[in-house]
Amino acid sequence: MASEYKIAFYGIIISLLSFILWGIVAAIMITVNRDSNLLGIAYASLSQIPLPIIGTLPLLPFETVALMAAVDLSATNAYLIFSLAIISALPFAIGSVMVGYGFYGLYKEEQSTLCLITALIVMIGFGALAIIIPLGLLPTTTLSPWTLVFYHFFSLTIPLTQTTVSSLGAGIATGITGLVVIVGYILMGITMITIRAKTPKPDNMLAGGILCTLGGLLFLGVVGIALVFVAYILLAQVFIELRK
């Protein structure tokens, strides 16, 4: 039984590291998107002045410039975001499966149905995010500003197909991820509160359960992630005691 709690403890460490990694990835993605958004503004500015050899760039309609600023403008950025999604989702999924295994150990010891349900949701649901998140951000046809210029300057009759990284797939992946983590963490929090008296650190379980439940409700925001982060630290201390 102690081996299951040991695995869960290391799973919490991996999960905490994945939260930190998410913050780094989010900062990188914000930077990438900010750089992309500047391209439409830059083009609009350059079209106002004559350039050496090139001359004056064609003045694009506002809708075209706005489109240039709104979409992911380079294949490099698309595959960068895809790679970062894999890097951030994989450790979170692995850590979650290990944490869920610890709740399965609690189920075998206490015969608590809540522990079993929590273990299954965390192991299967959170584990599946390692596939769901990257698939949602899988790069498809990326629209470049140079394609827009070509279409506008040479022929307005060529149909313009816009398929970007941040399209339907990303929306579906975000929705599924949000549903899984919200339900999973709320359920985990309720389970921690319910079984707290049967653990060596009931106060930790009570505080961690409350934080985990609140964190689940707010998980898609920074505050929610911070609450779950603290709840995991409290839960790690419980698993350390259960190993003894």
mmCIF file of C-alpha atoms in Angstrom:
data_model
loop_
_atom_site.group_PDB
_atom_site.id
_atom_site.type_symbol
_atom_site.label_atom_id
_atom_site.label_comp_id
_atom_site.label_asym_id
_atom_site.label_seq_id
_atom_site.Cartn_x
_atom_site.Cartn_y
_atom_site.Cartn_z
ATOM 1 C CA MET A 1 0.000 0.000 0.000
ATOM 2 C CA ALA A 2 2.854 2.377 0.810
ATOM 3 C CA SER A 3 4.128 2.102 -2.782
ATOM 4 C CA GLU A 4 0.890 3.617 -4.077
ATOM 5 C CA TYR A 5 1.246 6.618 -1.794
ATOM 6 C CA LYS A 6 4.885 6.968 -2.776
ATOM 7 C CA ILE A 7 3.911 7.065 -6.456
ATOM 8 C CA ALA A 8 1.181 9.609 -5.663
ATOM 9 C CA PHE A 9 3.674 11.800 -3.793
ATOM 10 C CA TYR A 10 6.017 11.889 -6.782
ATOM 11 C CA GLY A 11 2.988 12.495 -9.006
ATOM 12 C CA ILE A 12 2.185 15.621 -7.003
ATOM 13 C CA ILE A 13 5.757 16.850 -7.459
ATOM 14 C CA ILE A 14 5.451 16.319 -11.236
ATOM 15 C CA SER A 15 2.063 18.065 -11.259
ATOM 16 C CA LEU A 16 3.455 21.070 -9.369
ATOM 17 C CA LEU A 17 6.322 21.304 -11.840
ATOM 18 C CA SER A 18 3.804 21.108 -14.707
ATOM 19 C CA PHE A 19 1.908 24.091 -13.257
ATOM 20 C CA ILE A 20 5.130 26.092 -13.279
ATOM 21 C CA LEU A 21 5.759 24.919 -16.841
ATOM 22 C CA TRP A 22 2.262 26.061 -17.824
ATOM 23 C CA GLY A 23 3.119 29.545 -16.604
ATOM 24 C CA ILE A 24 6.277 29.597 -18.714
ATOM 25 C CA VAL A 25 4.406 28.283 -21.757
ATOM 26 C CA ALA A 26 1.634 30.869 -21.295
ATOM 27 C CA ALA A 27 4.213 33.665 -21.176
ATOM 28 C CA ILE A 28 5.828 32.385 -24.387
ATOM 29 C CA MET A 29 2.489 32.065 -26.185
ATOM 30 C CA ILE A 30 1.452 35.571 -25.137
ATOM 31 C CA THR A 31 4.744 36.888 -26.515
ATOM 32 C CA VAL A 32 4.275 34.987 -29.779
ATOM 33 C CA ASN A 33 0.730 36.255 -30.211
ATOM 34 C CA ARG A 34 1.784 39.806 -29.401
ATOM 35 C CA ASP A 35 4.487 39.650 -32.082
ATOM 36 C CA SER A 36 1.964 38.335 -34.595
ATOM 37 C CA ASN A 37 -0.527 41.062 -33.810
ATOM 38 C CA LEU A 38 2.110 43.689 -34.538
ATOM 39 C CA LEU A 39 2.501 42.483 -38.133
ATOM 40 C CA GLY A 40 -0.810 43.872 -39.279
ATOM 41 C CA ILE A 41 -0.049 47.213 -37.628
ATOM 42 C CA ALA A 42 3.455 47.217 -39.111
ATOM 43 C CA TYR A 43 2.114 46.629 -42.621
ATOM 44 C CA ALA A 44 -0.467 49.367 -42.218
ATOM 45 C CA SER A 45 2.315 51.747 -41.177
ATOM 46 C CA LEU A 46 4.690 50.767 -44.006
ATOM 47 C CA SER A 47 1.976 51.242 -46.613
ATOM 48 C CA GLN A 48 1.974 54.952 -45.766
ATOM 49 C CA ILE A 49 5.601 55.597 -46.790
ATOM 50 C CA PRO A 50 7.607 54.923 -49.978
ATOM 51 C CA LEU A 51 10.262 52.200 -49.592
ATOM 52 C CA PRO A 52 13.574 51.952 -51.510
ATOM 53 C CA ILE A 53 13.304 49.746 -54.651
ATOM 54 C CA ILE A 54 9.935 48.339 -53.525
ATOM 55 C CA GLY A 55 8.118 51.622 -53.689
ATOM 56 C CA THR A 56 4.820 52.137 -51.893
ATOM 57 C CA LEU A 57 3.122 49.000 -50.640
ATOM 58 C CA PRO A 58 -0.492 48.509 -51.739
ATOM 59 C CA LEU A 59 -2.894 49.980 -49.215
ATOM 60 C CA LEU A 60 -4.970 47.091 -47.954
ATOM 61 C CA PRO A 61 -8.539 47.431 -46.745
ATOM 62 C CA PHE A 62 -9.032 47.670 -43.012
ATOM 63 C CA GLU A 63 -10.646 44.204 -42.938
ATOM 64 C CA THR A 64 -7.531 42.642 -44.467
ATOM 65 C CA VAL A 65 -5.150 44.381 -42.073
ATOM 66 C CA ALA A 66 -7.365 43.365 -39.148
ATOM 67 C CA LEU A 67 -7.315 39.775 -40.384
ATOM 68 C CA MET A 68 -3.518 39.904 -40.605
ATOM 69 C CA ALA A 69 -3.386 41.078 -37.012
ATOM 70 C CA ALA A 70 -5.887 38.518 -35.744
ATOM 71 C CA VAL A 71 -4.628 35.198 -37.121
ATOM 72 C CA ASP A 72 -1.507 33.216 -36.344
ATOM 73 C CA LEU A 73 0.729 34.517 -39.095
ATOM 74 C CA SER A 74 3.543 32.001 -39.387
ATOM 75 C CA ALA A 75 3.954 28.252 -39.600
ATOM 76 C CA THR A 76 6.854 28.567 -37.167
ATOM 77 C CA ASN A 77 4.555 30.013 -34.514
ATOM 78 C CA ALA A 78 1.953 27.337 -35.228
ATOM 79 C CA TYR A 79 4.338 24.472 -34.668
ATOM 80 C CA LEU A 80 5.917 26.247 -31.699
ATOM 81 C CA ILE A 81 2.534 26.437 -29.990
ATOM 82 C CA PHE A 82 1.865 22.793 -30.880
ATOM 83 C CA SER A 83 5.206 21.707 -29.394
ATOM 84 C CA LEU A 84 4.644 23.745 -26.236
ATOM 85 C CA ALA A 85 1.197 22.179 -25.840
ATOM 86 C CA ILE A 86 2.744 18.707 -25.854
ATOM 87 C CA ILE A 87 5.530 19.710 -23.468
ATOM 88 C CA SER A 88 3.092 21.219 -20.964
ATOM 89 C CA ALA A 89 0.266 18.661 -21.231
ATOM 90 C CA LEU A 90 2.377 15.504 -20.964
ATOM 91 C CA PRO A 91 3.882 16.039 -17.468
ATOM 92 C CA PHE A 92 0.514 17.219 -16.136
ATOM 93 C CA ALA A 93 -1.153 14.055 -17.423
ATOM 94 C CA ILE A 94 1.599 11.780 -16.071
ATOM 95 C CA GLY A 95 1.560 13.461 -12.667
ATOM 96 C CA SER A 96 -2.232 13.298 -12.512
ATOM 97 C CA VAL A 97 -2.292 9.571 -13.276
ATOM 98 C CA MET A 98 0.182 9.025 -10.430
ATOM 99 C CA VAL A 99 -1.906 11.151 -8.045
ATOM 100 C CA GLY A 100 -5.016 9.239 -9.065
ATOM 101 C CA TYR A 101 -3.196 6.015 -8.233
ATOM 102 C CA GLY A 102 -2.780 7.319 -4.693
ATOM 103 C CA PHE A 103 -6.541 7.832 -4.400
ATOM 104 C CA TYR A 104 -6.982 4.288 -5.680
ATOM 105 C CA GLY A 105 -4.790 3.187 -2.773
ATOM 106 C CA LEU A 106 -7.094 5.080 -0.399
ATOM 107 C CA TYR A 107 -10.067 3.318 -1.974
ATOM 108 C CA LYS A 108 -8.541 -0.109 -1.356
ATOM 109 C CA GLU A 109 -7.779 0.810 2.243
ATOM 110 C CA GLU A 110 -10.979 2.661 3.153
ATOM 111 C CA GLN A 111 -13.430 1.166 0.607
ATOM 112 C CA SER A 112 -14.638 4.686 -0.194
ATOM 113 C CA THR A 113 -16.615 4.969 -3.409
ATOM 114 C CA LEU A 114 -15.665 8.642 -3.663
ATOM 115 C CA CYS A 115 -11.975 7.693 -3.671
ATOM 116 C CA LEU A 116 -12.570 5.224 -6.485
ATOM 117 C CA ILE A 117 -14.514 7.745 -8.586
ATOM 118 C CA THR A 118 -11.852 10.406 -7.971
ATOM 119 C CA ALA A 119 -9.100 7.965 -8.917
ATOM 120 C CA LEU A 120 -10.825 7.076 -12.202
ATOM 121 C CA ILE A 121 -11.611 10.700 -13.120
ATOM 122 C CA VAL A 122 -8.090 11.889 -12.352
ATOM 123 C CA MET A 123 -6.299 8.919 -13.949
ATOM 124 C CA ILE A 124 -8.447 8.599 -17.080
ATOM 125 C CA GLY A 125 -9.782 12.145 -17.534
ATOM 126 C CA PHE A 126 -6.632 14.082 -16.696
ATOM 127 C CA GLY A 127 -4.486 11.476 -18.439
ATOM 128 C CA ALA A 128 -6.460 11.933 -21.658
ATOM 129 C CA LEU A 129 -5.542 15.628 -21.694
ATOM 130 C CA ALA A 130 -2.082 14.591 -22.926
ATOM 131 C CA ILE A 131 -3.846 13.730 -26.200
ATOM 132 C CA ILE A 132 -6.780 16.170 -26.194
ATOM 133 C CA ILE A 133 -4.743 19.377 -25.736
ATOM 134 C CA PRO A 134 -2.134 18.728 -28.479
ATOM 135 C CA LEU A 135 -4.830 17.556 -30.904
ATOM 136 C CA GLY A 136 -6.757 20.770 -30.331
ATOM 137 C CA LEU A 137 -3.681 22.830 -31.204
ATOM 138 C CA LEU A 138 -2.553 20.677 -34.126
ATOM 139 C CA PRO A 139 -1.393 23.109 -36.833
ATOM 140 C CA THR A 140 -3.487 23.104 -39.989
ATOM 141 C CA THR A 141 -3.348 25.588 -42.858
ATOM 142 C CA THR A 142 -1.636 28.713 -41.575
ATOM 143 C CA LEU A 143 -2.501 32.023 -43.162
ATOM 144 C CA SER A 144 0.513 34.247 -43.776
ATOM 145 C CA PRO A 145 0.448 38.009 -44.398
ATOM 146 C CA TRP A 146 2.278 37.462 -47.691
ATOM 147 C CA THR A 147 -0.575 35.249 -48.911
ATOM 148 C CA LEU A 148 -3.001 38.042 -48.074
ATOM 149 C CA VAL A 149 -0.908 40.566 -50.003
ATOM 150 C CA PHE A 150 -0.728 38.219 -52.989
ATOM 151 C CA TYR A 151 -4.489 37.687 -53.014
ATOM 152 C CA HIS A 152 -5.243 41.381 -52.660
ATOM 153 C CA PHE A 153 -2.621 42.693 -55.074
ATOM 154 C CA PHE A 154 -2.881 40.159 -57.903
ATOM 155 C CA SER A 155 -6.417 38.845 -57.823
ATOM 156 C CA LEU A 156 -9.386 39.551 -55.638
ATOM 157 C CA THR A 157 -11.258 36.655 -57.234
ATOM 158 C CA ILE A 158 -9.165 33.881 -55.653
ATOM 159 C CA PRO A 159 -11.158 32.495 -52.699
ATOM 160 C CA LEU A 160 -9.390 33.074 -49.391
ATOM 161 C CA THR A 161 -9.667 30.128 -47.018
ATOM 162 C CA GLN A 162 -8.855 30.911 -43.406
ATOM 163 C CA THR A 163 -7.961 27.872 -41.311
ATOM 164 C CA THR A 164 -5.827 28.752 -38.331
ATOM 165 C CA VAL A 165 -4.422 27.099 -35.240
ATOM 166 C CA SER A 166 -6.858 28.898 -32.960
ATOM 167 C CA SER A 167 -9.958 27.527 -34.693
ATOM 168 C CA LEU A 168 -12.681 25.036 -33.852
ATOM 169 C CA GLY A 169 -10.241 22.356 -32.702
ATOM 170 C CA ALA A 170 -8.642 24.599 -30.100
ATOM 171 C CA GLY A 171 -12.063 25.685 -28.861
ATOM 172 C CA ILE A 172 -13.233 22.104 -28.446
ATOM 173 C CA ALA A 173 -9.985 21.126 -26.690
ATOM 174 C CA THR A 174 -10.288 24.093 -24.326
ATOM 175 C CA GLY A 175 -13.906 23.233 -23.530
ATOM 176 C CA ILE A 176 -13.148 19.574 -22.807
ATOM 177 C CA THR A 177 -10.073 20.473 -20.757
ATOM 178 C CA GLY A 178 -12.037 23.000 -18.712
ATOM 179 C CA LEU A 179 -14.856 20.517 -18.047
ATOM 180 C CA VAL A 180 -12.466 17.719 -17.028
ATOM 181 C CA VAL A 181 -10.318 19.798 -14.668
ATOM 182 C CA ILE A 182 -13.274 21.577 -13.075
ATOM 183 C CA VAL A 183 -15.176 18.352 -12.386
ATOM 184 C CA GLY A 184 -11.997 16.501 -11.420
ATOM 185 C CA TYR A 185 -10.724 19.041 -8.902
ATOM 186 C CA ILE A 186 -14.128 19.697 -7.360
ATOM 187 C CA LEU A 187 -14.591 15.953 -6.912
ATOM 188 C CA MET A 188 -11.057 15.589 -5.534
ATOM 189 C CA GLY A 189 -11.707 18.397 -3.056
ATOM 190 C CA ILE A 190 -14.984 16.859 -1.860
ATOM 191 C CA THR A 191 -13.267 13.491 -1.465
ATOM 192 C CA MET A 192 -10.433 15.002 0.582
ATOM 193 C CA ILE A 193 -12.940 16.686 2.897
ATOM 194 C CA THR A 194 -15.047 13.536 3.237
ATOM 195 C CA ILE A 195 -12.218 11.133 4.145
ATOM 196 C CA ARG A 196 -10.120 13.589 6.160
ATOM 197 C CA ALA A 197 -10.837 11.867 9.505
ATOM 198 C CA LYS A 198 -9.365 8.604 8.188
ATOM 199 C CA THR A 199 -6.027 10.159 7.275
ATOM 200 C CA PRO A 200 -3.035 11.031 9.496
ATOM 201 C CA LYS A 201 -3.396 14.752 8.739
ATOM 202 C CA PRO A 202 -7.119 15.608 8.789
ATOM 203 C CA ASP A 203 -6.481 19.349 8.996
ATOM 204 C CA ASN A 204 -4.348 19.229 5.856
ATOM 205 C CA MET A 205 -7.032 17.243 4.067
ATOM 206 C CA LEU A 206 -9.757 19.678 5.126
ATOM 207 C CA ALA A 207 -7.811 22.776 4.072
ATOM 208 C CA GLY A 208 -6.564 21.088 0.891
ATOM 209 C CA GLY A 209 -10.069 19.888 0.037
ATOM 210 C CA ILE A 210 -11.534 23.382 0.385
ATOM 211 C CA LEU A 211 -8.740 24.907 -1.703
ATOM 212 C CA CYS A 212 -9.022 22.161 -4.317
ATOM 213 C CA THR A 213 -12.791 22.655 -4.641
ATOM 214 C CA LEU A 214 -12.431 26.423 -4.985
ATOM 215 C CA GLY A 215 -9.505 25.938 -7.344
ATOM 216 C CA GLY A 216 -11.603 23.650 -9.519
ATOM 217 C CA LEU A 217 -14.293 26.299 -9.827
ATOM 218 C CA LEU A 218 -11.674 28.888 -10.820
ATOM 219 C CA PHE A 219 -9.124 26.612 -12.474
ATOM 220 C CA LEU A 220 -8.995 28.354 -15.852
ATOM 221 C CA GLY A 221 -7.748 31.480 -14.079
ATOM 222 C CA VAL A 222 -4.499 32.229 -12.282
ATOM 223 C CA VAL A 223 -6.191 32.262 -8.855
ATOM 224 C CA GLY A 224 -7.655 28.784 -9.358
ATOM 225 C CA ILE A 225 -4.321 27.297 -10.394
ATOM 226 C CA ALA A 226 -2.653 28.896 -7.355
ATOM 227 C CA LEU A 227 -5.281 27.373 -5.027
ATOM 228 C CA VAL A 228 -4.813 23.901 -6.513
ATOM 229 C CA PHE A 229 -1.040 24.362 -6.264
ATOM 230 C CA VAL A 230 -1.320 24.939 -2.488
ATOM 231 C CA ALA A 231 -3.848 22.091 -2.144
ATOM 232 C CA TYR A 232 -1.354 19.740 -3.799
ATOM 233 C CA ILE A 233 1.335 20.745 -1.321
ATOM 234 C CA LEU A 234 -1.007 19.900 1.578
ATOM 235 C CA LEU A 235 -1.987 16.606 -0.076
ATOM 236 C CA ALA A 236 1.686 15.719 -0.566
ATOM 237 C CA GLN A 237 2.218 15.964 3.187
ATOM 238 C CA VAL A 238 -0.666 13.533 3.726
ATOM 239 C CA PHE A 239 0.782 11.008 1.268
ATOM 240 C CA ILE A 240 4.160 11.286 3.022
ATOM 241 C CA GLU A 241 2.511 10.290 6.321
ATOM 242 C CA LEU A 242 0.544 7.473 4.657
ATOM 243 C CA ARG A 243 3.803 5.996 3.347
ATOM 244 C CA LYS A 244 5.046 5.379 6.897
#
